[in-house]
GROMACS .gro file of C-alpha atoms in nm:
model
  204
    1MET     CA    1  -2.358   3.639   2.974
    2SER     CA    2  -2.540   3.259   2.912
    3ALA     CA    3  -2.907   3.455   2.914
    4LEU     CA    4  -2.748   3.739   2.599
    5ILE     CA    5  -2.579   3.378   2.421
    6ARG     CA    6  -2.977   3.204   2.450
    7LYS     CA    7  -3.099   3.481   2.259
    8LEU     CA    8  -2.859   3.552   2.048
    9LEU     CA    9  -2.857   3.143   1.968
   10HIS     CA   10  -3.254   3.207   1.955
   11HIS     CA   11  -3.269   3.468   1.755
   12GLY     CA   12  -2.942   3.407   1.456
   13ARG     CA   13  -3.055   3.114   1.452
   14GLY     CA   14  -3.060   3.133   1.092
   15PRO     CA   15  -2.757   3.254   0.962
   16TYR     CA   16  -2.555   3.046   1.294
   17LEU     CA   17  -2.658   2.756   1.066
   18VAL     CA   18  -2.612   2.833   0.821
   19ALA     CA   19  -2.242   2.926   0.869
   20VAL     CA   20  -2.208   2.661   1.095
   21GLY     CA   21  -2.206   2.455   0.756
   22LEU     CA   22  -2.001   2.653   0.509
   23LEU     CA   23  -1.757   2.611   0.805
   24THR     CA   24  -1.823   2.259   0.790
   25LEU     CA   25  -1.848   2.230   0.419
   26PHE     CA   26  -1.472   2.401   0.409
   27PHE     CA   27  -1.294   2.212   0.645
   28GLY     CA   28  -1.493   1.847   0.492
   29TYR     CA   29  -1.346   1.942   0.194
   30HIS     CA   30  -0.932   1.983   0.317
   31CYS     CA   31  -0.990   1.749   0.528
   32LEU     CA   32  -1.091   1.503   0.215
   33GLY     CA   33  -0.762   1.621   0.097
   34LEU     CA   34  -0.528   1.540   0.323
   35SER     CA   35  -0.218   1.319   0.224
   36VAL     CA   36  -0.143   0.946   0.337
   37ASP     CA   37   0.228   0.801   0.405
   38ARG     CA   38   0.220   0.543   0.179
   39GLY     CA   39   0.597   0.521   0.233
   40ASN     CA   40   0.851   0.333   0.485
   41ARG     CA   41   1.082   0.635   0.625
   42SER     CA   42   0.819   0.707   0.812
   43MET     CA   43   0.900   0.398   1.049
   44ASP     CA   44   1.211   0.536   1.088
   45ALA     CA   45   1.390   0.531   1.466
   46ASP     CA   46   1.423   0.971   1.535
   47ASN     CA   47   1.661   0.896   1.835
   48ALA     CA   48   2.005   0.953   1.661
   49ALA     CA   49   2.174   0.635   1.841
   50GLN     CA   50   1.906   0.457   1.738
   51ALA     CA   51   1.883   0.587   1.408
   52ALA     CA   52   2.268   0.522   1.343
   53ILE     CA   53   2.226   0.124   1.396
   54GLU     CA   54   2.010   0.074   1.184
   55ARG     CA   55   2.209   0.265   0.911
   56GLU     CA   56   2.476   0.037   1.022
   57PHE     CA   57   2.253  -0.286   1.044
   58ASN     CA   58   2.068  -0.188   0.703
   59GLU     CA   59   2.438  -0.098   0.554
   60ARG     CA   60   2.506  -0.478   0.642
   61PHE     CA   61   2.159  -0.749   0.541
   62ASP     CA   62   1.938  -0.512   0.408
   63GLU     CA   63   1.815  -0.615   0.072
   64GLY     CA   64   1.614  -0.275   0.070
   65ASP     CA   65   1.182  -0.353  -0.010
   66ALA     CA   66   1.062  -0.639  -0.211
   67ILE     CA   67   0.721  -0.808  -0.256
   68PHE     CA   68   0.749  -1.207  -0.244
   69VAL     CA   69   0.519  -1.332  -0.544
   70ALA     CA   70   0.336  -1.694  -0.514
   71VAL     CA   71   0.237  -1.890  -0.891
   72GLN     CA   72   0.082  -2.156  -0.807
   73LEU     CA   73   0.047  -2.428  -1.089
   74PRO     CA   74  -0.064  -2.780  -1.028
   75GLN     CA   75   0.350  -2.771  -1.289
   76PRO     CA   76   0.471  -2.491  -1.251
   77LEU     CA   77   0.738  -2.637  -1.423
   78ASP     CA   78   0.563  -2.744  -1.770
   79GLU     CA   79   0.649  -2.602  -2.077
   80ALA     CA   80   0.327  -2.384  -1.990
   81GLY     CA   81   0.416  -2.251  -1.591
   82LYS     CA   82   0.806  -2.206  -1.700
   83ASN     CA   83   0.652  -1.936  -1.974
   84LEU     CA   84   0.429  -1.818  -1.716
   85LEU     CA   85   0.754  -1.743  -1.465
   86LEU     CA   86   0.966  -1.630  -1.771
   87ASP     CA   87   0.602  -1.372  -1.835
   88LEU     CA   88   0.582  -1.277  -1.513
   89GLY     CA   89   0.936  -1.221  -1.476
   90LYS     CA   90   1.029  -0.990  -1.767
   91SER     CA   91   0.740  -0.885  -1.719
   92PHE     CA   92   0.795  -0.698  -1.340
   93SER     CA   93   1.129  -0.636  -1.461
   94GLY     CA   94   1.026  -0.351  -1.732
   95ILE     CA   95   0.842  -0.198  -1.438
   96GLU     CA   96   1.006   0.131  -1.322
   97GLY     CA   97   1.089   0.113  -0.986
   98VAL     CA   98   1.205  -0.240  -0.999
   99ARG     CA   99   1.535  -0.311  -0.913
  100GLU     CA  100   1.641  -0.671  -0.948
  101VAL     CA  101   1.394  -0.972  -0.989
  102ASP     CA  102   1.497  -1.360  -0.831
  103SER     CA  103   1.358  -1.706  -1.028
  104ILE     CA  104   1.405  -2.009  -1.069
  105ALA     CA  105   1.447  -1.912  -1.421
  106ASP     CA  106   1.821  -1.669  -1.388
  107ASN     CA  107   1.931  -2.079  -1.422
  108ASP     CA  108   1.708  -2.186  -1.717
  109PHE     CA  109   1.505  -2.348  -1.397
  110GLU     CA  110   1.713  -2.523  -1.284
  111ILE     CA  111   1.698  -2.556  -0.866
  112THR     CA  112   1.967  -2.435  -0.659
  113PRO     CA  113   1.987  -2.570  -0.248
  114TRP     CA  114   1.905  -2.204  -0.193
  115GLN     CA  115   1.578  -2.179  -0.413
  116GLU     CA  116   1.486  -2.497  -0.213
  117GLY     CA  117   1.141  -2.421   0.026
  118VAL     CA  118   1.249  -2.031  -0.105
  119LEU     CA  119   1.137  -2.027  -0.488
  120ILE     CA  120   0.939  -2.342  -0.576
  121SER     CA  121   0.826  -2.563  -0.311
  122GLU     CA  122   0.894  -2.886  -0.211
  123ASP     CA  123   0.580  -3.041  -0.384
  124ARG     CA  124   0.655  -2.869  -0.682
  125LYS     CA  125   0.334  -2.669  -0.702
  126THR     CA  126   0.384  -2.320  -0.621
  127ALA     CA  127   0.662  -2.119  -0.785
  128GLY     CA  128   0.772  -1.759  -0.574
  129ILE     CA  129   0.922  -1.471  -0.750
  130ARG     CA  130   1.096  -1.190  -0.537
  131VAL     CA  131   1.080  -0.887  -0.664
  132ARG     CA  132   1.310  -0.604  -0.486
  133LEU     CA  133   1.234  -0.227  -0.610
  134GLU     CA  134   1.470   0.085  -0.560
  135GLU     CA  135   1.476   0.313  -0.257
  136PHE     CA  136   1.162   0.578  -0.363
  137ASP     CA  137   1.254   0.747   0.033
  138ASP     CA  138   0.918   0.831   0.131
  139ASN     CA  139   0.729   0.884  -0.197
  140GLY     CA  140   0.534   0.708  -0.144
  141ASP     CA  141   0.361   0.783  -0.475
  142HIS     CA  142   0.551   0.557  -0.660
  143LEU     CA  143   0.548   0.334  -0.458
  144SER     CA  144   0.222   0.284  -0.524
  145ARG     CA  145   0.237   0.257  -0.893
  146VAL     CA  146   0.475   0.003  -0.860
  147ILE     CA  147   0.305  -0.225  -0.719
  148GLU     CA  148  -0.044  -0.101  -0.870
  149GLU     CA  149   0.150  -0.176  -1.188
  150LEU     CA  150   0.277  -0.538  -0.988
  151ARG     CA  151  -0.112  -0.573  -0.879
  152GLY     CA  152  -0.241  -0.552  -1.246
  153ILE     CA  153   0.003  -0.757  -1.449
  154ALA     CA  154  -0.024  -1.030  -1.201
  155PHE     CA  155  -0.409  -1.057  -1.205
  156GLU     CA  156  -0.365  -1.020  -1.569
  157ARG     CA  157  -0.183  -1.291  -1.622
  158ALA     CA  158  -0.400  -1.539  -1.335
  159ASP     CA  159  -0.738  -1.443  -1.575
  160ASN     CA  160  -0.512  -1.573  -1.868
  161THR     CA  161  -0.390  -1.876  -1.705
  162GLY     CA  162  -0.558  -1.949  -1.486
  163ALA     CA  163  -0.320  -2.019  -1.210
  164ARG     CA  164  -0.321  -1.868  -0.893
  165ILE     CA  165  -0.128  -1.611  -0.794
  166ALA     CA  166  -0.098  -1.339  -0.465
  167LEU     CA  167   0.124  -1.066  -0.417
  168THR     CA  168   0.277  -0.997   0.030
  169GLY     CA  169   0.526  -0.783   0.118
  170LEU     CA  170   0.599  -0.480   0.372
  171PRO     CA  171   0.557  -0.202   0.122
  172LEU     CA  172   0.225  -0.398  -0.045
  173GLN     CA  173   0.097  -0.373   0.370
  174LYS     CA  174   0.192  -0.007   0.343
  175TYR     CA  175   0.038   0.041   0.025
  176GLU     CA  176  -0.277  -0.126   0.197
  177SER     CA  177  -0.298   0.018   0.464
  178GLY     CA  178  -0.273   0.390   0.302
  179ARG     CA  179  -0.601   0.273   0.076
  180LEU     CA  180  -0.784   0.207   0.343
  181VAL     CA  181  -0.719   0.471   0.539
  182LEU     CA  182  -0.795   0.718   0.267
  183ARG     CA  183  -1.138   0.511   0.150
  184ASP     CA  184  -1.189   0.568   0.539
  185GLN     CA  185  -1.135   0.970   0.555
  186LYS     CA  186  -1.321   1.035   0.276
  187ILE     CA  187  -1.619   0.855   0.433
  188PHE     CA  188  -1.547   0.967   0.767
  189SER     CA  189  -1.437   1.275   0.713
  190PRO     CA  190  -1.810   1.420   0.548
  191LEU     CA  191  -1.976   1.151   0.789
  192SER     CA  192  -1.844   1.332   1.166
  193PHE     CA  193  -1.946   1.704   1.027
  194LEU     CA  194  -2.251   1.605   0.960
  195VAL     CA  195  -2.292   1.443   1.246
  196LEU     CA  196  -2.188   1.744   1.422
  197GLY     CA  197  -2.348   1.959   1.227
  198ALA     CA  198  -2.718   1.823   1.345
  199VAL     CA  199  -2.635   1.818   1.657
  200LEU     CA  200  -2.580   2.198   1.645
  201PHE     CA  201  -2.934   2.197   1.483
  202PHE     CA  202  -3.070   2.010   1.723
  203ILE     CA  203  -2.937   2.126   2.013
  204THR     CA  204  -2.987   2.523   1.948
   0.00000   0.00000   0.00000
C-alpha cells in the first residue's frame, strides 16, 4: 500500500499539488469570512443556576454597558473647557445606541459630592464623561459602530482643541479584542495555508 501511494505521488505530483493549492485557496477564503464575537453576551454563564444569580444581580445593580471618556485640559472649568464638555456630551447623546450621557455639565458645572473624583479629578485638570449604552444583545456590529462613532468624535475634538481625550470600558475592550482577532485572522489564515502548501510541496 505504501509503495502504491509513493508511486501515485511520484507520477501524479503535479495534479496533486494543483488540487492542494485549490483547496488551500478555497478554505483560506472561507476562513477569512468567519465572524468574530464582538458582543458581551458570550460571557454569560451556561449553567442555569449561575445564570439565574447573574440575572438577579443585574436587575439590582447593573446599569448597562458604559464607556468612560476622560478629557484632560489645563483648565477644564474655564469657558473653553466647558464648551468642549458641552459639545462632547451633545455629540455623544446624538449617537444611535447611546442611552444616557453623564458629566459635570449636567448641573451647570456645579460639582456634586458624588462627581468629585469620578467626573472631575481632584486637581481639576481632568473631567470625565460616562456614556451609557443600550443593550445590544448579540449584535456586535451595532456595538462596533457606536464605539467607532464615539472614538471619531473624541479624536476630532482632540485634534481641534489640543485636549487629551481617552476612552475606556468593557465594551471598548471587547471591540478592540475582536478587531485584533479579525486582523490576525486575515494575516495568519492565508499564511498557515501557504506554509502547509510549501511543506507538502517539499515532502512529496
